[in-house]
Coordinates of C-alpha atoms and ligand atoms in Angstrom, one line a residue:
X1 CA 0.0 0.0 0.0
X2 CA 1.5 3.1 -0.6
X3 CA 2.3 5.9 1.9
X4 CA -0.4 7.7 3.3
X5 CA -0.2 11.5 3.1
X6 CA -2.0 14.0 5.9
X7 CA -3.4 16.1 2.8
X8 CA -4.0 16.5 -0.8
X9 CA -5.0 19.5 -2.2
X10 CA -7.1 19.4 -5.5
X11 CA -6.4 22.6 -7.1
X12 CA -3.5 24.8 -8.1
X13 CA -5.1 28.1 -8.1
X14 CA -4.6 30.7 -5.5
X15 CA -6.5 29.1 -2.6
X16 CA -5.3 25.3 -3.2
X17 CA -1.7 26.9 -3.0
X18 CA -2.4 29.0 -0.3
X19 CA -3.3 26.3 2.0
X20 CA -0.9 23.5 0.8
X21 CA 2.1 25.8 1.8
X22 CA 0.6 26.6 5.0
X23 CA -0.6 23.3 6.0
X24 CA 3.2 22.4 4.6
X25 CA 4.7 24.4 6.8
X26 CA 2.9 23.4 9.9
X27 CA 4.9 19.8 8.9
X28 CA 2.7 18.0 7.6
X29 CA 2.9 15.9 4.4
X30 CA 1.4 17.7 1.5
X31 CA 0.6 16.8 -2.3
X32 CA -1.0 19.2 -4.6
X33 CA -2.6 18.1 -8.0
X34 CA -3.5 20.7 -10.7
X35 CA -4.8 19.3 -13.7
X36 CA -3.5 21.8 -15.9
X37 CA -1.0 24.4 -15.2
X38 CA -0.5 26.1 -11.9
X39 CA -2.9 29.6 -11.9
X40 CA -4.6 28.1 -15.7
X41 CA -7.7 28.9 -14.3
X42 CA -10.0 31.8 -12.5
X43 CA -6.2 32.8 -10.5
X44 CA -4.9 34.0 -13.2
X45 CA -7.6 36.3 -15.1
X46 CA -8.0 38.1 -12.2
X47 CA -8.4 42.4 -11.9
X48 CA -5.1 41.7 -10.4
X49 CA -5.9 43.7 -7.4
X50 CA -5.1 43.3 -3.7
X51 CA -7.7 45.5 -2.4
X52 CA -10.5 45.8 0.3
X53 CA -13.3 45.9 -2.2
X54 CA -14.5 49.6 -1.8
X55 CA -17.7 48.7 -3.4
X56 CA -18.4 45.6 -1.5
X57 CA -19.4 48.3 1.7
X58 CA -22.5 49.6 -0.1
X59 CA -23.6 45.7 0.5
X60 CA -22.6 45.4 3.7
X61 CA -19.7 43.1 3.2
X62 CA -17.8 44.3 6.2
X63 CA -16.5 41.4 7.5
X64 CA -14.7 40.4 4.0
X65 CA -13.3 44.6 3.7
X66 CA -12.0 44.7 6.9
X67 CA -10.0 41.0 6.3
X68 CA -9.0 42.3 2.7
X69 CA -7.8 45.7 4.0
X70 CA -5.8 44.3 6.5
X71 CA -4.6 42.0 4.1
X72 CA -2.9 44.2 2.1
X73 CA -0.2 45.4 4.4
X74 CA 0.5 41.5 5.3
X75 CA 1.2 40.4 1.6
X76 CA 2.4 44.2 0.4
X77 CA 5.6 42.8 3.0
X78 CA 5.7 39.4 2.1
X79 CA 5.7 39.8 -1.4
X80 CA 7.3 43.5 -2.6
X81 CA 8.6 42.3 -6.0
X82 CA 5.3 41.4 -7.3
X83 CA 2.6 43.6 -5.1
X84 CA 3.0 46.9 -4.8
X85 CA 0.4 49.8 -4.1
X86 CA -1.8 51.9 -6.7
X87 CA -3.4 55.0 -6.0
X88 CA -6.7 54.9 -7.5
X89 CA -8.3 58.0 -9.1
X90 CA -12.4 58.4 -8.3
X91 CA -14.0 60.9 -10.4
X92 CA -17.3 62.6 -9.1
X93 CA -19.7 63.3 -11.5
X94 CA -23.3 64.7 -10.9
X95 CA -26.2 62.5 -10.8
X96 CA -23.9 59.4 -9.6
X97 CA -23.4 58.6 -5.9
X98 CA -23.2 61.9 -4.6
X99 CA -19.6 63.2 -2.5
X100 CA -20.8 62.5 0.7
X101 CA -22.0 59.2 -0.3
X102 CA -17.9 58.7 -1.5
X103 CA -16.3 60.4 0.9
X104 CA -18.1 58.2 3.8
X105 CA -17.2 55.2 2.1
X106 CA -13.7 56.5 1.8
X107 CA -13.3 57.4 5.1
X108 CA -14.7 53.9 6.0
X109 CA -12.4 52.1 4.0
X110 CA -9.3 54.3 5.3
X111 CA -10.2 53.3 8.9
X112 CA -11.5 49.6 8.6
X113 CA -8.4 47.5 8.2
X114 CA -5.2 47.4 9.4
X115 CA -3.9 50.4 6.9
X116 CA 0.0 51.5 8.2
X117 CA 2.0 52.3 5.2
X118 CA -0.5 52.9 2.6
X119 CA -1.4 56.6 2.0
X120 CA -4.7 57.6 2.7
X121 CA -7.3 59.4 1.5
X122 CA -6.8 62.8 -0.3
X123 CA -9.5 65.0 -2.9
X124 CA -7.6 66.7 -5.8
X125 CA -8.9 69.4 -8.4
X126 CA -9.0 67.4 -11.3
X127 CA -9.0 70.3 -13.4
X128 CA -5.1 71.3 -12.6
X129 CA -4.0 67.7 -11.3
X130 CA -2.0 66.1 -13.4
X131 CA -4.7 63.1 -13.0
X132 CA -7.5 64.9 -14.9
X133 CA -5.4 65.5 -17.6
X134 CA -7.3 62.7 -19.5
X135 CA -10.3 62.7 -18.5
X136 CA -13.4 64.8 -19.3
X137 CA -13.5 68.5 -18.6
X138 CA -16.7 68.7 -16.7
X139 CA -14.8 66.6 -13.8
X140 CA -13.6 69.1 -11.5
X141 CA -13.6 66.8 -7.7
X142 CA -11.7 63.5 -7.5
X143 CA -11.0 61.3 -4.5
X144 CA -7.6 59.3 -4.5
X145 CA -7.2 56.4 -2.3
X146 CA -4.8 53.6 -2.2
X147 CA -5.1 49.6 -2.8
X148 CA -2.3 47.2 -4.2
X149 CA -1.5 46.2 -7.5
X150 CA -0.6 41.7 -7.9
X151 CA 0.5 39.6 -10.8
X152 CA -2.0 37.2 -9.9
X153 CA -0.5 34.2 -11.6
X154 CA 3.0 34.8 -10.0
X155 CA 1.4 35.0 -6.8
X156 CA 0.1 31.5 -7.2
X157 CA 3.7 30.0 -8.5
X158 CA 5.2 31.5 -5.4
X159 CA 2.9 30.3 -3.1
X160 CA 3.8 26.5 -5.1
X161 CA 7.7 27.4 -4.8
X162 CA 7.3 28.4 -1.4
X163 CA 5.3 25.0 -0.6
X164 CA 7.6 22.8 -2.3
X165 CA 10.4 24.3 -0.4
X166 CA 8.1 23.3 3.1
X167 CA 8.5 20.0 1.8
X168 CA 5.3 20.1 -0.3
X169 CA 4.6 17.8 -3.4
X170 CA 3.8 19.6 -6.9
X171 CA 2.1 17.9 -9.2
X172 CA 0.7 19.7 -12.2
X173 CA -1.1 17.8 -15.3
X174 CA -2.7 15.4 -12.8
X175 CA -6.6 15.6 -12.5
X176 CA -8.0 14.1 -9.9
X177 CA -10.5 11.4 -11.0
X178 CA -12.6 10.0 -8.1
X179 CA -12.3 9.8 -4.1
X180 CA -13.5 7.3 -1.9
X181 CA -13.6 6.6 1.7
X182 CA -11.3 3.6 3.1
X183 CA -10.6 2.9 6.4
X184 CA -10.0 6.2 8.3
X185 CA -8.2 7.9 4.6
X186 CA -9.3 8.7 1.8
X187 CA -8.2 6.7 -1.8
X188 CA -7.9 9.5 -4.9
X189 CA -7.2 7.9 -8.2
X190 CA -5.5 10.6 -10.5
X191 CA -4.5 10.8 -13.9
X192 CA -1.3 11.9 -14.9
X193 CA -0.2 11.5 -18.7
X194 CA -2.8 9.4 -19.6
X195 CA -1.8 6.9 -16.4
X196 CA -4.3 6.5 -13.4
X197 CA -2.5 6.4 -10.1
X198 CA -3.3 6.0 -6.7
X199 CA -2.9 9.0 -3.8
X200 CA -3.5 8.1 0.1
X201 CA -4.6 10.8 2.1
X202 CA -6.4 11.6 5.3
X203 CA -7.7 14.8 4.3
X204 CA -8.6 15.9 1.2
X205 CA -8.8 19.6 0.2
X206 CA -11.3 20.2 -2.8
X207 CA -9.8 24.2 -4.0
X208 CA -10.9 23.2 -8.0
X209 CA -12.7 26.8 -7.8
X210 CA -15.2 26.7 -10.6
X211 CA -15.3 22.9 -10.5
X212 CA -15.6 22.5 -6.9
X213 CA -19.3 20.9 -7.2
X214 CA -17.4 18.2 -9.8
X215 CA -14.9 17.3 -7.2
X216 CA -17.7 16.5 -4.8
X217 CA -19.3 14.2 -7.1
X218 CA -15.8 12.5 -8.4
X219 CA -15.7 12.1 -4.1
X220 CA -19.0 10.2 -4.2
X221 CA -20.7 13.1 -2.2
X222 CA -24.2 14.3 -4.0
X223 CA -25.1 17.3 -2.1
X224 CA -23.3 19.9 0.0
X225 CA -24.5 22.4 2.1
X226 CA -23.0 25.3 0.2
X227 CA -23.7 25.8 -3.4
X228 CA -22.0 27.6 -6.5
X229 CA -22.8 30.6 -8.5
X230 CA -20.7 31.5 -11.3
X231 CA -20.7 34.8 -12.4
X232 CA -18.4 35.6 -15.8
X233 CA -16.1 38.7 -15.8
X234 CA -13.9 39.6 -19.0
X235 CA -11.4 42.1 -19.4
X236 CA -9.8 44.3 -22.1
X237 CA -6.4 45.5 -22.6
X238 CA -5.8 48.4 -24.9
X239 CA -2.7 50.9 -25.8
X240 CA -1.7 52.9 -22.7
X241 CA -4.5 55.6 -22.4
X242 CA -2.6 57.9 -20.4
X243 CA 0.9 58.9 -18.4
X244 CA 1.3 58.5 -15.4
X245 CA 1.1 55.5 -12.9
X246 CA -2.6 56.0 -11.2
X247 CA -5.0 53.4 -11.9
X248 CA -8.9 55.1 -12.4
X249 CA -12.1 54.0 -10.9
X250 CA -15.0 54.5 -13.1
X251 CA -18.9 54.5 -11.9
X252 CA -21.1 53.5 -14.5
X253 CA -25.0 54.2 -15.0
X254 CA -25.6 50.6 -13.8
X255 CA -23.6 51.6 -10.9
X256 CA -21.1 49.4 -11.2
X257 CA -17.6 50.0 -11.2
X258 CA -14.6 49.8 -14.1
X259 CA -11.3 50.0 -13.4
X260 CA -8.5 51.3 -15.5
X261 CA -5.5 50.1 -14.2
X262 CA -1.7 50.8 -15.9
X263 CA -0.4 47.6 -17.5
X264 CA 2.6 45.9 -19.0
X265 CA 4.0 49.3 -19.5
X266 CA 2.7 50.3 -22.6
X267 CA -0.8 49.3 -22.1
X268 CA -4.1 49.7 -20.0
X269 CA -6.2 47.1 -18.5
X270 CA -10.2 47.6 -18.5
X271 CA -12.1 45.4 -16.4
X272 CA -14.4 44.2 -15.7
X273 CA -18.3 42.5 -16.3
X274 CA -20.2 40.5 -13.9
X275 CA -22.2 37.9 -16.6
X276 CA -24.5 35.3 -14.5
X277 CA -22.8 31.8 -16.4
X278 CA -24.1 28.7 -16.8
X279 CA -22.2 27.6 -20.2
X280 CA -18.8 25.5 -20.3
X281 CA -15.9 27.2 -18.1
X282 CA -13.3 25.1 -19.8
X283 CA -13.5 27.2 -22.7
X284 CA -13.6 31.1 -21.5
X285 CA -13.9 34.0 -23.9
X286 CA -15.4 37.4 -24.0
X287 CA -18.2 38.2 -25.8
X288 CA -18.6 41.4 -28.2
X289 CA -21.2 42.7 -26.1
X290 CA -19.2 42.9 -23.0
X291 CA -16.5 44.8 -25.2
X292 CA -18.9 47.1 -26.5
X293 CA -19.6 47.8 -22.8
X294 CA -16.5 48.1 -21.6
X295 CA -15.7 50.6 -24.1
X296 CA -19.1 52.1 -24.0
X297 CA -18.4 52.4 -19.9
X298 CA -14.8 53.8 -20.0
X299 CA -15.6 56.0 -22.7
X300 CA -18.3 58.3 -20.7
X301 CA -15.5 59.7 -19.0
X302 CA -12.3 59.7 -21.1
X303 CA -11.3 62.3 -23.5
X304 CA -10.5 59.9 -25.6
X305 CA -13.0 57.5 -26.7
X306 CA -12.2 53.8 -26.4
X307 CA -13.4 52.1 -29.6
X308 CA -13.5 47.6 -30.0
X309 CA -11.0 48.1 -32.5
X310 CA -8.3 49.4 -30.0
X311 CA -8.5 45.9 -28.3
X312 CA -5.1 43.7 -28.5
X313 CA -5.7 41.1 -26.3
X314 CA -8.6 40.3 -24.0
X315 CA -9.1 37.0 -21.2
X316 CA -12.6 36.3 -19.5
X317 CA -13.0 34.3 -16.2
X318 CA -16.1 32.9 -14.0
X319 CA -16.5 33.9 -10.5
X320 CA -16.7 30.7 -8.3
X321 CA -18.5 32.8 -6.2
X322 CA -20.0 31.2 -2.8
X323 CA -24.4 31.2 -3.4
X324 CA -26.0 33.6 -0.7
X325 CA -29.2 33.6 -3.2
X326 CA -28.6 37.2 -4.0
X327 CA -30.5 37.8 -6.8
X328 CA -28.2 40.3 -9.3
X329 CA -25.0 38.8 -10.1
X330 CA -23.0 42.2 -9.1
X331 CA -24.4 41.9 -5.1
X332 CA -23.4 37.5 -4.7
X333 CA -20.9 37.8 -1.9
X334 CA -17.4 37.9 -2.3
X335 CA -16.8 36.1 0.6
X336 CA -15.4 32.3 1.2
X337 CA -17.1 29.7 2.9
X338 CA -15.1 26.7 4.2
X339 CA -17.7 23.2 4.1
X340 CA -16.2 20.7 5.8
X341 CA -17.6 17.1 5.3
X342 CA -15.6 14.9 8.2
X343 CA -16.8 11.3 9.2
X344 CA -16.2 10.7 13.4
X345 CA -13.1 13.2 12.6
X346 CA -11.5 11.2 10.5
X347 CA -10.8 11.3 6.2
X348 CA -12.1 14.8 6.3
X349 CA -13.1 16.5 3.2
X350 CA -12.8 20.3 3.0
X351 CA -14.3 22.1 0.4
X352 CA -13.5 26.0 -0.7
X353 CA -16.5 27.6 -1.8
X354 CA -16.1 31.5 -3.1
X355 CA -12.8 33.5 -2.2
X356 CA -10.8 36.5 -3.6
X357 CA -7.1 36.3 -4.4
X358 CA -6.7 39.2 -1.4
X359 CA -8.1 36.9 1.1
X360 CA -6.3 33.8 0.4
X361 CA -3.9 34.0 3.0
X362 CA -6.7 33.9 5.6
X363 CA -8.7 31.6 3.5
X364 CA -5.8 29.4 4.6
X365 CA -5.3 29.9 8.2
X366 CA -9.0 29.5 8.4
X367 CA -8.7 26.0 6.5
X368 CA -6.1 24.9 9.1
X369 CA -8.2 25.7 12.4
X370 CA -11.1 24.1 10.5
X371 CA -9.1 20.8 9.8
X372 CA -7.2 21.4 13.2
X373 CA -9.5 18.9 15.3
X374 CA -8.7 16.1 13.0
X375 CA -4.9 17.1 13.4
X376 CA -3.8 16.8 17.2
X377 CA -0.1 18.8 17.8
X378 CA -0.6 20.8 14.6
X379 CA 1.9 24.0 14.5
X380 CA 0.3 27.3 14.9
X381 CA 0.0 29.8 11.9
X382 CA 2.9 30.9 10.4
X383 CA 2.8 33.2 7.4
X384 CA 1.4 36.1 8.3
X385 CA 5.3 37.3 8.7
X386 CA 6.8 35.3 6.3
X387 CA 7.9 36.1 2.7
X388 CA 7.2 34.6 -0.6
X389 CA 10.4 33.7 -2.5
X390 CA 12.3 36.5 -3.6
X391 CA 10.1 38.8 -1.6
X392 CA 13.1 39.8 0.5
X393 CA 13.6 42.9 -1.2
X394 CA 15.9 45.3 1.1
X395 CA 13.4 47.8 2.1
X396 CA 10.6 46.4 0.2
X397 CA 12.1 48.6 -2.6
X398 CA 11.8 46.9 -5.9
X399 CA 13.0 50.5 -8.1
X400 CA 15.9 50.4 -5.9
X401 CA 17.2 46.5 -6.2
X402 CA 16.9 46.6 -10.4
X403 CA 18.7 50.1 -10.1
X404 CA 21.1 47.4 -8.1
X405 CA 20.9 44.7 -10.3
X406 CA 21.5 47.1 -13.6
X407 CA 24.9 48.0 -12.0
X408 CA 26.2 44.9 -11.1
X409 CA 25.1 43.4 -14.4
X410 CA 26.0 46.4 -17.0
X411 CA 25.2 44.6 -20.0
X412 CA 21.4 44.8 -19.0
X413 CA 19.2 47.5 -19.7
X414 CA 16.9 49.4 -17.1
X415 CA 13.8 48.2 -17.9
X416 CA 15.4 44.4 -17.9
X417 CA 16.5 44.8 -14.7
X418 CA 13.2 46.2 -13.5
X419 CA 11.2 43.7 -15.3
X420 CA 13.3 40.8 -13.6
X421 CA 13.2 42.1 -10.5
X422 CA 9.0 42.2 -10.6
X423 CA 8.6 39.0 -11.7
X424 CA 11.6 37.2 -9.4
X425 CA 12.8 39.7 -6.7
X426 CA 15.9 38.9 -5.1
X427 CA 16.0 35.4 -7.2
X428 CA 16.8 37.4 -10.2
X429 CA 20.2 37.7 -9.0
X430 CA 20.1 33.2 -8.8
X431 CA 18.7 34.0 -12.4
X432 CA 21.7 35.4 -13.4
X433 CA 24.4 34.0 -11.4
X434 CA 27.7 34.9 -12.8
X435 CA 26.7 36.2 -16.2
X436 CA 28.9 38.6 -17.7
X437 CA 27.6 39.8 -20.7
X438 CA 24.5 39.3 -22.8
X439 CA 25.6 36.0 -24.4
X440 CA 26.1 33.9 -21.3
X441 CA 22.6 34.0 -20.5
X442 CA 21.8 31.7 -23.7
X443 CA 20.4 32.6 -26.5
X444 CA 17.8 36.4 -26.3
X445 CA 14.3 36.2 -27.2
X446 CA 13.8 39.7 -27.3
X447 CA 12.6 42.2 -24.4
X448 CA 15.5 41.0 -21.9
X449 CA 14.0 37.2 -21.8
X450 CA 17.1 34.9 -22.0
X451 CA 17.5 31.0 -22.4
X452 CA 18.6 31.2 -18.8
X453 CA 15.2 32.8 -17.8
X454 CA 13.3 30.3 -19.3
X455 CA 15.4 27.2 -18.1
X456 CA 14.5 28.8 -14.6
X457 CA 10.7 28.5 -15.2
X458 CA 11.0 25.0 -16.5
X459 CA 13.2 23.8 -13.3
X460 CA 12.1 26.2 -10.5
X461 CA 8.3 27.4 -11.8
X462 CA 6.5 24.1 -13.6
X463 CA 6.5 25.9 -16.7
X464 CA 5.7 23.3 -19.7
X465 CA 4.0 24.7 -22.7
X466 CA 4.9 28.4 -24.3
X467 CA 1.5 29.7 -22.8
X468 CA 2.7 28.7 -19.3
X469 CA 5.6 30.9 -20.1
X470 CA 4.3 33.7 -21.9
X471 CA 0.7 34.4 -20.2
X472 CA 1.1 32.8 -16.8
X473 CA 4.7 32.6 -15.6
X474 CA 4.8 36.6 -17.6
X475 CA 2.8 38.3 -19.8
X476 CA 5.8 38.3 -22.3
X477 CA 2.7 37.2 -25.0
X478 CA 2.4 40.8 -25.1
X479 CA 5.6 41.7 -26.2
X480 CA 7.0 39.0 -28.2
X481 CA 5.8 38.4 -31.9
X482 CA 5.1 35.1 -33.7
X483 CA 9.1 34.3 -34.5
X484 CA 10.4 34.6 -30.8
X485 CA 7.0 32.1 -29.6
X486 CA 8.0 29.7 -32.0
X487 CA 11.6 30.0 -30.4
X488 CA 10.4 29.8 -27.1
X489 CA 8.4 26.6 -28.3
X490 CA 11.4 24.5 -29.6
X491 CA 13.4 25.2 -26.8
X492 CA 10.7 23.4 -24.2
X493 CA 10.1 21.4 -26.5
X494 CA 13.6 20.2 -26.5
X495 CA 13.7 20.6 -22.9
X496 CA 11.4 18.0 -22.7
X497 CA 13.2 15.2 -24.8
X498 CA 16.4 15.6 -22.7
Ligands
FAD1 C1 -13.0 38.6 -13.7 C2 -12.5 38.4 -12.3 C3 -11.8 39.4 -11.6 C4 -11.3 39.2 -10.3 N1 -10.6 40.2 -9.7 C5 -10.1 40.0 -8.5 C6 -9.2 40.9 -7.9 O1 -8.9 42.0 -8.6 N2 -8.8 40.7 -6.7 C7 -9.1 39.6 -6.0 O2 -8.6 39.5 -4.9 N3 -9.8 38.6 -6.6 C8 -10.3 38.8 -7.8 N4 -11.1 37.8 -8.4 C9 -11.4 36.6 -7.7 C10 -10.2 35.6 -7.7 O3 -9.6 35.6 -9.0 C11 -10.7 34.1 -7.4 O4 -11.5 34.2 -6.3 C12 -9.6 33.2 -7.2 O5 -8.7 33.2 -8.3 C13 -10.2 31.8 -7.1 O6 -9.1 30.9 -6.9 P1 -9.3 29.3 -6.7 O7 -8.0 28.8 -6.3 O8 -10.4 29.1 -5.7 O9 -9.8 28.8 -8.1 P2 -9.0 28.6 -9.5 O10 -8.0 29.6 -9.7 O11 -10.0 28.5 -10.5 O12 -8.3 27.2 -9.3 C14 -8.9 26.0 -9.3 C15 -8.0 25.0 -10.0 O13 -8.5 23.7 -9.8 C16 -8.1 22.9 -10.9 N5 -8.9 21.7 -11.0 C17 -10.3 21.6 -11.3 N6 -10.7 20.3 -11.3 C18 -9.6 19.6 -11.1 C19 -9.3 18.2 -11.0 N7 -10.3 17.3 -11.1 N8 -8.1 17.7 -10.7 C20 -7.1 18.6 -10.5 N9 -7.2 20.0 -10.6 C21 -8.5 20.4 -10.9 C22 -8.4 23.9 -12.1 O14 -7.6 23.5 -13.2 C23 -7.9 25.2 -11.5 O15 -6.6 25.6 -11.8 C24 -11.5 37.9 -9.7 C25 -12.2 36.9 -10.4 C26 -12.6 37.1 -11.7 C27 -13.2 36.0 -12.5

């Protein structure tokens, strides 16, 4: 028979991450199966935004703001390389919520979580701030608050990295196929390159997201007490709209919100919709409509009008969101529910229903204390003060380590250095070891990715397949054109022969 694990977490997005390295690092034996690639699902199509959730207070949702404010101090420290804080720009505009109404929910917001070295709250004169400059001219009051900015899917390879390196098992392109009870553990049968195999484990965490309710049925289990509503949300990225490294967020006649947030450089992200979905999930696109309203939405207070045809790339997600029976897709709560399904204490099944990427963290510690019973001696929480790897960035200044890195590696150019250091932090100096000039890195790609950056994603990050690389691992897809892909593609794909 083989070994019996303590857990095995179904799910490589952000929460079935989160709480394998936490559970990891509380010792116990850990295996994680994705069956895809790490973040190939809702984790990476993300807002990519660590932030309270300023609208979730017009629904009440205090408990999840005050968690996801205080949040994101805890992972602004643990990960500085790939969070770091946005000020947001919110325009008034008459016959919208009125100022008082924002400035209440401001001042709530500034006050409600654990807020120490983001700037608060200020009101600018859009007309001579540098921040109206492209927006409307009838704006004249804006308020500018702070929330955090996260590459989503790099967020969820750290948290992997950092699991693995607590002892945690990895295993992407292995789907879990069905569950049973036996004995006091559970028996999961997986699939892994067209081979079934058989896991031991005495807890089993079900993190699959969107397929959560699949993994209860592959488990043998017909009904749970929390249910599933999946709410669509796409986003649009177009040519940067503006200077300047404020993010906007714009009320639309729906009253919903957009937000324009700075992107790759040369671009700006638009999200997002909120599309009750009931269709296939495997298969995610955006739909013209939610283009047109996009554009139609962003447009209303831009100077310059944003038009379908200045879309270059665009991704679309569903909400796993946890069922509270609202009825309008925008007002289904944001927050997690944890069902756990445990016979006598023993093979215990936990299930993640809902969750934001801010509140992972906590999603996990919660997870733990849940399971805790069915784990006598297990460690207390730990990683509320620990970093992510290469999150120990001296000062939590990311500008500061590539100005750094630039100087102690002279053959790269500024914005190389700066891009390594966002995507790898202090690891971008393991990256480049003892590389002297250009060449020793392996053959260039273009934009500063080297041979040697890619070999690191294979070994270090799981990376298997050119969209691994260029839309999960990076967002190098944007930069790159067709030639440097099809290099990028025989290289793994001689990585993988040898
Ligand atoms: C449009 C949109 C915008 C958002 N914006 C934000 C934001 O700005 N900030 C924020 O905090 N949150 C945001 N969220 C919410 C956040 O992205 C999600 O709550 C979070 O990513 C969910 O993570 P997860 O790990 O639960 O699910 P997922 O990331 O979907 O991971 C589940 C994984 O399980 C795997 N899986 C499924 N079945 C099996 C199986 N049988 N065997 C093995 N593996 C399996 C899947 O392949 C998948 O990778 C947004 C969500 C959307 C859709």
């Amino acid at each position: 028979m083989s070994q019996i694990l303590d857990m095995l977490v179904v799910g490589g997005g952000i929460n079935g991450v989160g709480i394998a390295r936490d559970a990891a690092g509380r010792g116990l034996s850990v295996q994680l199966i994705e069956k895809g690639d790490l973040a190939c699902a809702t984790s990476s199509v993300s807002s990519k935004l660590i932030h309270g959730g300023l609208r979730y207070l017009e629904h009440g949702a205090f408990r999840l703001v005050h968690e996801a404010l205080a949040e994101r101090e805890v992972l602004l420290a643990s990960a500085p390389h790939i969070i770091w804080p946005l000020r947001f720009v919110l325009p008034h505009d008459r016959g919208l919520r009125s100022r008082a109404l924002l400035r209440f929910g401001l001042f709530i917001y500034d006050h409600l979580g654990d807020r120490r070295t983001l700037p608060g709250t200020e009101t600018v004169k859009l007309r001579n701030h540098p921040y109206g400059l492209p927006l409307q001219s009838r704006l004249t009051t804006g308020f500018v608050y702070s929330d955090c900015w996260v590459q989503d899917a790099r967020l969820v390879v750290l948290n992997a990295r950092d699991a693995a390196a607590h002892g945690a098992r990895i295993t992407t392109r292995t789907e879990m196929r069905s569950a049973q009870r036996v004995n006091n553990s559970w028996r999961i049968i997986v699939e892994q390159s067209g081979e079934a195999k058989e896991i031991m484990a005495r807890i089993l965490v079900n993190a699959a997201g969107p397929w959560v309710v699949d993994i209860l049925h592959r488990a043998g289990i017909a009904h749970s007490k929390a249910e599933i509503r999946l709410i669509k949300g796409s986003h649009i990225v177009v040519p940067r709209l503006y200077d300047g490294a404020q993010a906007y967020i714009l009320q639309n006649d729906d009253r919903r919100v957009i937000f324009v947030l700075p992107y790759e450089e040369k671009f700006s992200l638009i999200g997002t919709t909120d599309i009750p979905y009931a269709g296939d999930h495997e298969h995610l696109a955006i739909d013209p409509i939610e283009v047109e309203y996009l554009c139609r939405a962003v447009s209303r207070w831009f100077k310059k009008p944003v038009v379908p045809q200045d879309v270059v790339w665009s991704y679309a997600g569903v909400r796993p969101l946890y069922d509270d029976k609202e009825s309008d897709a925008e007002s289904v709560t944001r927050d997690y529910v944890l069902d756990l399904n445990a016979r006598d204490g023993t093979a215990s099944l936990l299930s993640v229903f809902g969750g934001k990427i801010t509140t992972y963290r906590r999603l996990a510690e919660h997870a733990m204390e849940k399971l805790a019973p069915s784990l006598p001696g297990l460690k207390g929480p730990w990683t509320a003060s620990a970093t992510l790897p290469g999150g120990d960035l001296p000062d939590h200044n990311a500008p500061a380590f590539a100005e750094g890195l630039a100087r102690d590696y002279p053959f790269l150019e500024a914005a190389a250095a700066l891009r390594l250091t966002r995507n790898y932090g202090t690891d971008a100096r393991r990256i480049l070891g003892t590389a002297r000039r250009a060449e020793d890195l392996g053959r260039g790609f273009g934009y500063g990715f080297s041979e040697r950056e890619l070999d690191w994603l294979v070994k270090e990050e799981w990376a298997r397949t050119s969209e691994d690389v260029l839309w999960r691992r990076s967002k190098l897809g944007l930069h790159l054109g067709r030639d440097a892909v099809a290099a990028i593609s025989g290289h793994l794909a001689v990585s993988k022969e040898n």
